Short mmCIF file of C-alpha atoms in Angstrom, two decimals:
data_model
loop_
_atom_site.label_atom_id
_atom_site.label_comp_id
_atom_site.label_asym_id
_atom_site.label_seq_id
_atom_site.Cartn_x
_atom_site.Cartn_y
_atom_site.Cartn_z
CA UNK A 1 -0.04 0.05 0.34
CA UNK A 2 2.92 2.48 0.77
CA UNK A 3 6.08 2.48 -1.01
CA UNK A 4 9.19 4.09 -1.01
CA UNK A 5 7.73 7.63 -2.33
CA UNK A 6 5.94 7.78 1.13
CA UNK A 7 8.89 6.35 2.97
CA UNK A 8 10.66 9.27 1.62
CA UNK A 9 7.86 11.51 2.14
CA UNK A 10 7.70 10.36 6.25
CA UNK A 11 11.75 10.67 6.49
CA UNK A 12 11.85 14.22 4.98
CA UNK A 13 8.67 15.33 6.40
CA UNK A 14 9.87 14.71 9.74
CA UNK A 15 13.43 15.93 9.18
CA UNK A 16 12.39 19.24 7.99
CA UNK A 17 9.76 19.64 10.60
CA UNK A 18 12.50 18.93 13.30
CA UNK A 19 15.02 20.93 11.33
CA UNK A 20 12.51 24.06 11.60
CA UNK A 21 11.77 23.56 15.34
CA UNK A 22 15.34 23.28 16.23
CA UNK A 23 16.37 26.46 14.41
CA UNK A 24 13.51 28.43 15.37
CA UNK A 25 13.71 27.73 18.76
CA UNK A 26 17.49 28.07 19.16
CA UNK A 27 16.86 31.65 17.40
CA UNK A 28 14.02 32.88 19.75
CA UNK A 29 16.14 31.66 22.40
CA UNK A 30 19.34 33.30 21.53
CA UNK A 31 17.35 36.62 20.96
CA UNK A 32 15.83 36.50 24.35
CA UNK A 33 19.05 35.67 26.40
CA UNK A 34 21.95 37.00 24.11
CA UNK A 35 20.46 40.34 22.46
CA UNK A 36 23.57 42.54 22.65
CA UNK A 37 25.41 40.00 20.52
CA UNK A 38 28.27 41.71 18.34
CA UNK A 39 27.74 42.79 15.01
CA UNK A 40 29.81 39.91 13.47
CA UNK A 41 28.06 37.05 15.55
CA UNK A 42 24.77 38.20 14.25
CA UNK A 43 25.65 38.73 10.74
CA UNK A 44 27.31 35.13 10.79
CA UNK A 45 23.88 33.72 12.77
CA UNK A 46 22.01 35.06 10.26
CA UNK A 47 23.62 33.61 7.43
CA UNK A 48 23.47 30.25 8.96
CA UNK A 49 20.17 30.58 10.00
CA UNK A 50 19.04 31.50 6.39
CA UNK A 51 20.89 28.01 5.27
CA UNK A 52 18.99 26.02 7.73
CA UNK A 53 15.51 27.50 6.72
CA UNK A 54 16.58 27.02 3.43
CA UNK A 55 17.71 23.30 3.80
CA UNK A 56 14.63 22.59 5.64
CA UNK A 57 12.62 24.36 3.23
CA UNK A 58 13.97 22.35 0.14
CA UNK A 59 13.43 19.27 2.36
CA UNK A 60 9.74 19.52 3.32
CA UNK A 61 9.05 20.79 -0.40
CA UNK A 62 10.91 17.27 -2.00
CA UNK A 63 8.57 15.58 1.09
CA UNK A 64 5.35 17.20 -0.05
CA UNK A 65 6.54 16.18 -4.15
CA UNK A 66 6.71 12.32 -2.81
CA UNK A 67 3.69 12.65 -1.41
CA UNK A 68 1.94 14.05 -4.70
CA UNK A 69 4.18 11.95 -6.73
CA UNK A 70 2.54 8.93 -5.25
CA UNK A 71 -0.92 9.92 -5.89
CA UNK A 72 -2.47 8.29 -8.91
CA UNK A 73 -3.70 11.74 -9.94
CA UNK A 74 -2.06 14.84 -8.18
CA UNK A 75 -4.57 17.31 -9.01
CA UNK A 76 -6.79 16.01 -6.73
CA UNK A 77 -5.02 17.19 -3.88
CA UNK A 78 -6.50 20.66 -4.72
CA UNK A 79 -9.67 19.10 -3.53
CA UNK A 80 -8.35 18.99 0.21
CA UNK A 81 -8.43 22.51 0.29
CA UNK A 82 -11.68 23.40 -1.97
CA UNK A 83 -13.69 20.53 0.06
CA UNK A 84 -12.12 20.79 3.28
CA UNK A 85 -13.13 18.52 5.87
CA UNK A 86 -11.87 18.11 9.41
CA UNK A 87 -9.80 14.72 8.95
CA UNK A 88 -6.37 13.58 9.60
CA UNK A 89 -5.55 14.70 5.72
CA UNK A 90 -6.83 17.92 5.88
CA UNK A 91 -5.18 19.09 8.82
CA UNK A 92 -1.43 17.18 7.67
CA UNK A 93 -2.27 19.33 4.10
CA UNK A 94 -2.55 22.60 6.03
CA UNK A 95 0.26 22.51 8.29
CA UNK A 96 2.43 21.10 5.70
CA UNK A 97 1.38 24.21 3.55
CA UNK A 98 1.51 26.88 5.59
CA UNK A 99 5.07 25.52 7.24
CA UNK A 100 6.25 25.59 3.42
CA UNK A 101 4.92 29.31 3.40
CA UNK A 102 6.45 30.41 6.87
CA UNK A 103 9.59 28.87 5.72
CA UNK A 104 9.82 30.52 2.12
CA UNK A 105 9.48 34.02 4.02
CA UNK A 106 12.15 33.24 6.98
CA UNK A 107 14.49 32.28 4.03
CA UNK A 108 13.93 35.82 2.36
CA UNK A 109 14.49 37.31 5.90
CA UNK A 110 17.54 35.88 6.71
CA UNK A 111 19.59 35.29 3.11
CA UNK A 112 18.54 38.21 1.52
CA UNK A 113 17.85 40.57 4.65
CA UNK A 114 14.57 42.44 3.69
CA UNK A 115 13.75 45.24 5.83
CA UNK A 116 10.32 44.41 6.28
CA UNK A 117 10.83 40.79 7.55
CA UNK A 118 13.16 42.10 10.45
CA UNK A 119 12.48 42.95 14.34
CA UNK A 120 9.06 41.85 16.03
CA UNK A 121 7.95 40.47 12.60
CA UNK A 122 10.54 37.86 12.35
CA UNK A 123 10.26 36.68 15.83
CA UNK A 124 6.40 36.04 14.85
CA UNK A 125 7.31 34.40 11.99
CA UNK A 126 9.64 31.84 14.23
CA UNK A 127 7.13 31.49 16.78
CA UNK A 128 4.42 30.31 14.03
CA UNK A 129 7.72 28.35 12.34
CA UNK A 130 7.93 26.36 15.77
CA UNK A 131 4.20 25.78 16.28
CA UNK A 132 3.63 24.60 12.83
CA UNK A 133 6.79 22.43 12.50
CA UNK A 134 5.57 20.46 15.57
CA UNK A 135 2.66 19.60 14.18
CA UNK A 136 4.28 18.56 11.29
CA UNK A 137 6.56 16.19 13.00
CA UNK A 138 3.63 15.01 14.88
CA UNK A 139 1.58 14.18 12.00
CA UNK A 140 4.39 12.37 10.28
CA UNK A 141 3.07 9.46 12.95
CA UNK A 142 -0.55 10.54 13.12
CA UNK A 143 -0.13 9.93 9.00
CA UNK A 144 0.14 6.09 9.98
CA UNK A 145 -1.67 5.73 13.18
CA UNK A 146 -4.91 6.69 11.61
CA UNK A 147 -4.89 3.46 9.44
CA UNK A 148 -6.88 2.15 12.04
CA UNK A 149 -7.13 -1.35 9.49
CA UNK A 150 -3.03 -1.81 10.54
CA UNK A 151 -2.68 -3.08 13.78
CA UNK A 152 1.00 -2.49 14.33
CA UNK A 153 0.66 1.43 13.37
CA UNK A 154 -2.55 1.91 15.48
CA UNK A 155 -0.49 2.73 18.64
CA UNK A 156 0.06 6.08 20.11
CA UNK A 157 3.80 4.95 20.87
CA UNK A 158 4.40 5.33 16.99
CA UNK A 159 3.31 9.11 17.16
CA UNK A 160 6.00 9.58 19.89
CA UNK A 161 8.72 7.62 18.09
CA UNK A 162 8.19 9.28 14.81
CA UNK A 163 8.29 12.76 16.77
CA UNK A 164 11.11 12.15 18.64
CA UNK A 165 13.06 10.61 15.80
CA UNK A 166 11.97 13.81 13.65
CA UNK A 167 13.55 16.13 16.23
CA UNK A 168 16.48 13.97 16.20
CA UNK A 169 17.11 14.38 12.87
CA UNK A 170 16.56 18.20 12.98
CA UNK A 171 19.30 18.06 15.56
CA UNK A 172 21.50 16.65 13.03
CA UNK A 173 20.82 18.75 10.39
CA UNK A 174 21.72 21.66 12.05
CA UNK A 175 24.75 20.59 13.84
CA UNK A 176 25.73 19.28 10.18
CA UNK A 177 25.22 22.68 8.51
CA UNK A 178 26.92 24.61 11.74
CA UNK A 179 30.22 22.14 11.30
CA UNK A 180 30.41 22.86 7.32
CA UNK A 181 29.60 26.52 7.86
CA UNK A 182 31.63 28.77 10.11
CA UNK A 183 30.58 27.31 13.59
CA UNK A 184 28.58 30.17 14.54
CA UNK A 185 27.45 27.33 17.38
CA UNK A 186 30.96 27.54 18.89
CA UNK A 187 31.21 31.04 18.82
CA UNK A 188 28.11 31.56 21.46
CA UNK A 189 28.62 28.01 23.20
CA UNK A 190 25.46 26.45 21.81
CA UNK A 191 27.14 23.28 20.74
CA UNK A 192 27.36 21.53 23.87
CA UNK A 193 23.46 22.25 24.45
CA UNK A 194 22.56 21.20 21.06
CA UNK A 195 24.32 17.74 21.72
CA UNK A 196 22.51 17.24 25.24
CA UNK A 197 19.51 17.83 23.82
CA UNK A 198 20.39 15.28 21.03
CA UNK A 199 20.95 12.98 23.93
CA UNK A 200 17.64 13.53 25.57
CA UNK A 201 16.00 13.33 22.44
CA UNK A 202 17.89 9.70 21.44
CA UNK A 203 16.92 8.33 25.16
CA UNK A 204 13.33 9.52 24.36
CA UNK A 205 12.98 7.68 21.19
CA UNK A 206 14.56 4.83 22.56
CA UNK A 207 11.86 4.39 25.41
CA UNK A 208 9.02 5.30 22.86
CA UNK A 209 10.62 2.75 20.48
CA UNK A 210 10.70 -0.04 23.01
CA UNK A 211 7.05 0.77 23.84
CA UNK A 212 6.28 0.71 20.36
CA UNK A 213 7.56 -2.87 20.01
CA UNK A 214 6.26 -4.31 23.21
CA UNK A 215 2.82 -3.08 22.42
CA UNK A 216 2.97 -4.66 18.99
CA UNK A 217 4.28 -8.08 20.40
CA UNK A 218 1.41 -8.18 22.56
CA UNK A 219 -1.27 -7.56 20.28
CA UNK A 220 -2.18 -10.76 18.61
CA UNK A 221 -3.33 -8.72 15.37
CA UNK A 222 0.04 -7.61 14.89
CA UNK A 223 1.66 -11.35 14.53
CA UNK A 224 2.12 -11.19 10.92
CA UNK A 225 4.09 -7.82 11.55
CA UNK A 226 6.07 -9.30 13.92
CA UNK A 227 6.82 -12.20 12.01
CA UNK A 228 8.10 -9.36 9.27
CA UNK A 229 10.09 -7.69 11.81
CA UNK A 230 11.89 -10.87 12.90
CA UNK A 231 12.44 -12.03 9.34
CA UNK A 232 16.46 -11.77 8.66
CA UNK A 233 16.37 -8.83 6.24
CA UNK A 234 14.33 -6.74 8.15
CA UNK A 235 15.69 -7.48 11.67
CA UNK A 236 19.38 -6.57 10.41
CA UNK A 237 17.72 -3.06 8.80
CA UNK A 238 15.88 -2.53 12.35
CA UNK A 239 18.83 -3.40 14.69
CA UNK A 240 21.87 -1.95 12.63
CA UNK A 241 19.98 1.17 10.87
CA UNK A 242 17.21 1.92 13.30
CA UNK A 243 18.47 1.09 16.52
CA UNK A 244 22.52 0.88 15.60
CA UNK A 245 22.54 4.30 13.14
CA UNK A 246 19.54 6.22 14.61
CA UNK A 247 20.27 5.63 18.26
CA UNK A 248 23.41 3.80 19.83
CA UNK A 249 26.13 5.51 17.36
CA UNK A 250 25.07 9.17 17.91
CA UNK A 251 24.55 8.51 21.13
CA UNK A 252 27.77 7.31 21.81
CA UNK A 253 29.68 9.83 19.82
CA UNK A 254 27.68 12.91 20.86
CA UNK A 255 28.32 11.45 24.63
CA UNK A 256 32.13 11.51 23.62
CA UNK A 257 32.06 15.05 22.01
CA UNK A 258 30.83 16.19 25.34
CA UNK A 259 33.74 14.95 27.03
CA UNK A 260 36.44 16.96 24.95
CA UNK A 261 37.26 20.31 25.99
CA UNK A 262 36.82 21.78 22.37
CA UNK A 263 33.10 22.50 21.36
CA UNK A 264 32.30 21.19 18.09
CA UNK A 265 30.16 18.45 16.42
CA UNK A 266 31.18 15.27 15.13
CA UNK A 267 29.67 15.35 11.55
CA UNK A 268 29.67 11.46 11.17
CA UNK A 269 27.21 11.25 13.82
CA UNK A 270 24.75 13.30 12.55
CA UNK A 271 25.41 11.46 9.07
CA UNK A 272 24.51 8.16 10.50
CA UNK A 273 21.63 9.62 12.84
CA UNK A 274 19.65 10.46 9.43
CA UNK A 275 20.38 7.01 8.31
CA UNK A 276 18.93 5.45 11.00
CA UNK A 277 15.82 7.63 10.94
CA UNK A 278 15.46 6.72 7.39
CA UNK A 279 15.69 2.68 8.44
CA UNK A 280 12.89 3.41 11.27
CA UNK A 281 10.60 4.31 8.92
CA UNK A 282 11.37 1.76 6.29
CA UNK A 283 11.40 -0.85 8.76
CA UNK A 284 7.63 0.41 10.17
CA UNK A 285 6.01 0.59 6.71
CA UNK A 286 7.65 -2.79 5.49
CA UNK A 287 6.13 -4.53 8.83
CA UNK A 288 2.99 -3.00 8.50
CA UNK A 289 2.01 -3.36 5.01
CA UNK A 290 2.09 -7.09 5.26
CA UNK A 291 -1.68 -6.66 6.55
CA UNK A 292 -2.32 -5.36 3.18
CA UNK A 293 -0.96 -8.17 0.91
#
């Protein structure tokens, strides 16, 4: 029922939402707690912020294109807005479109420094961005949870699992961009807080993952899905990819980075974390779709 395009949509949508949320909250906190930054730090941070918002906007656009491409008739997507009903799909379409619009405005505000988008108006945009991003991150799990005919997916732990995975992906994207730019986070001593947040997020994600698997294991209707999960190909992807790359390796590398005196992210940690997030979604989709075969 769901193929590669939906897996890509879930991954890109969640990662983009996490990136938007992390960047918006970081920017708002920096503005509140460090209002008297030097002009050089403000300029460099604005450039990095613009890059991150641009990347997040590109990821969200790609996610929405994957979703449209998966439809047999993409033009029917407009009917969601023309004949809106209070459904999960309507909510998802609205928050995705709204976040994309806000993302474009934030890119214009930061990369092109348009005066109209400065000051209080930019703060309002970032507050809206954080709220919409959190909604998109939650929706990636609700999107599957709403399929009541698939026992594996109809678990509230899946929503928490995907939300934490999206936040972890967003933190990884932000730290990757910072590492390959001028390391503005290092200048304002923000790398360690980001890494600490990442460790907390990974621990919460692991807790939701254990709860999700335990609930599925105890559900007699999810027996076939568990059988697929225990098959060699899927189990190796789940253990090495979702758990190893998505949680264990980033947690170990982030812990090592926090023990060092130098404040700098380890890029391989963030690369493997993103791979793990993709493996997680692939595993959940493959195991759940067994009920539709």
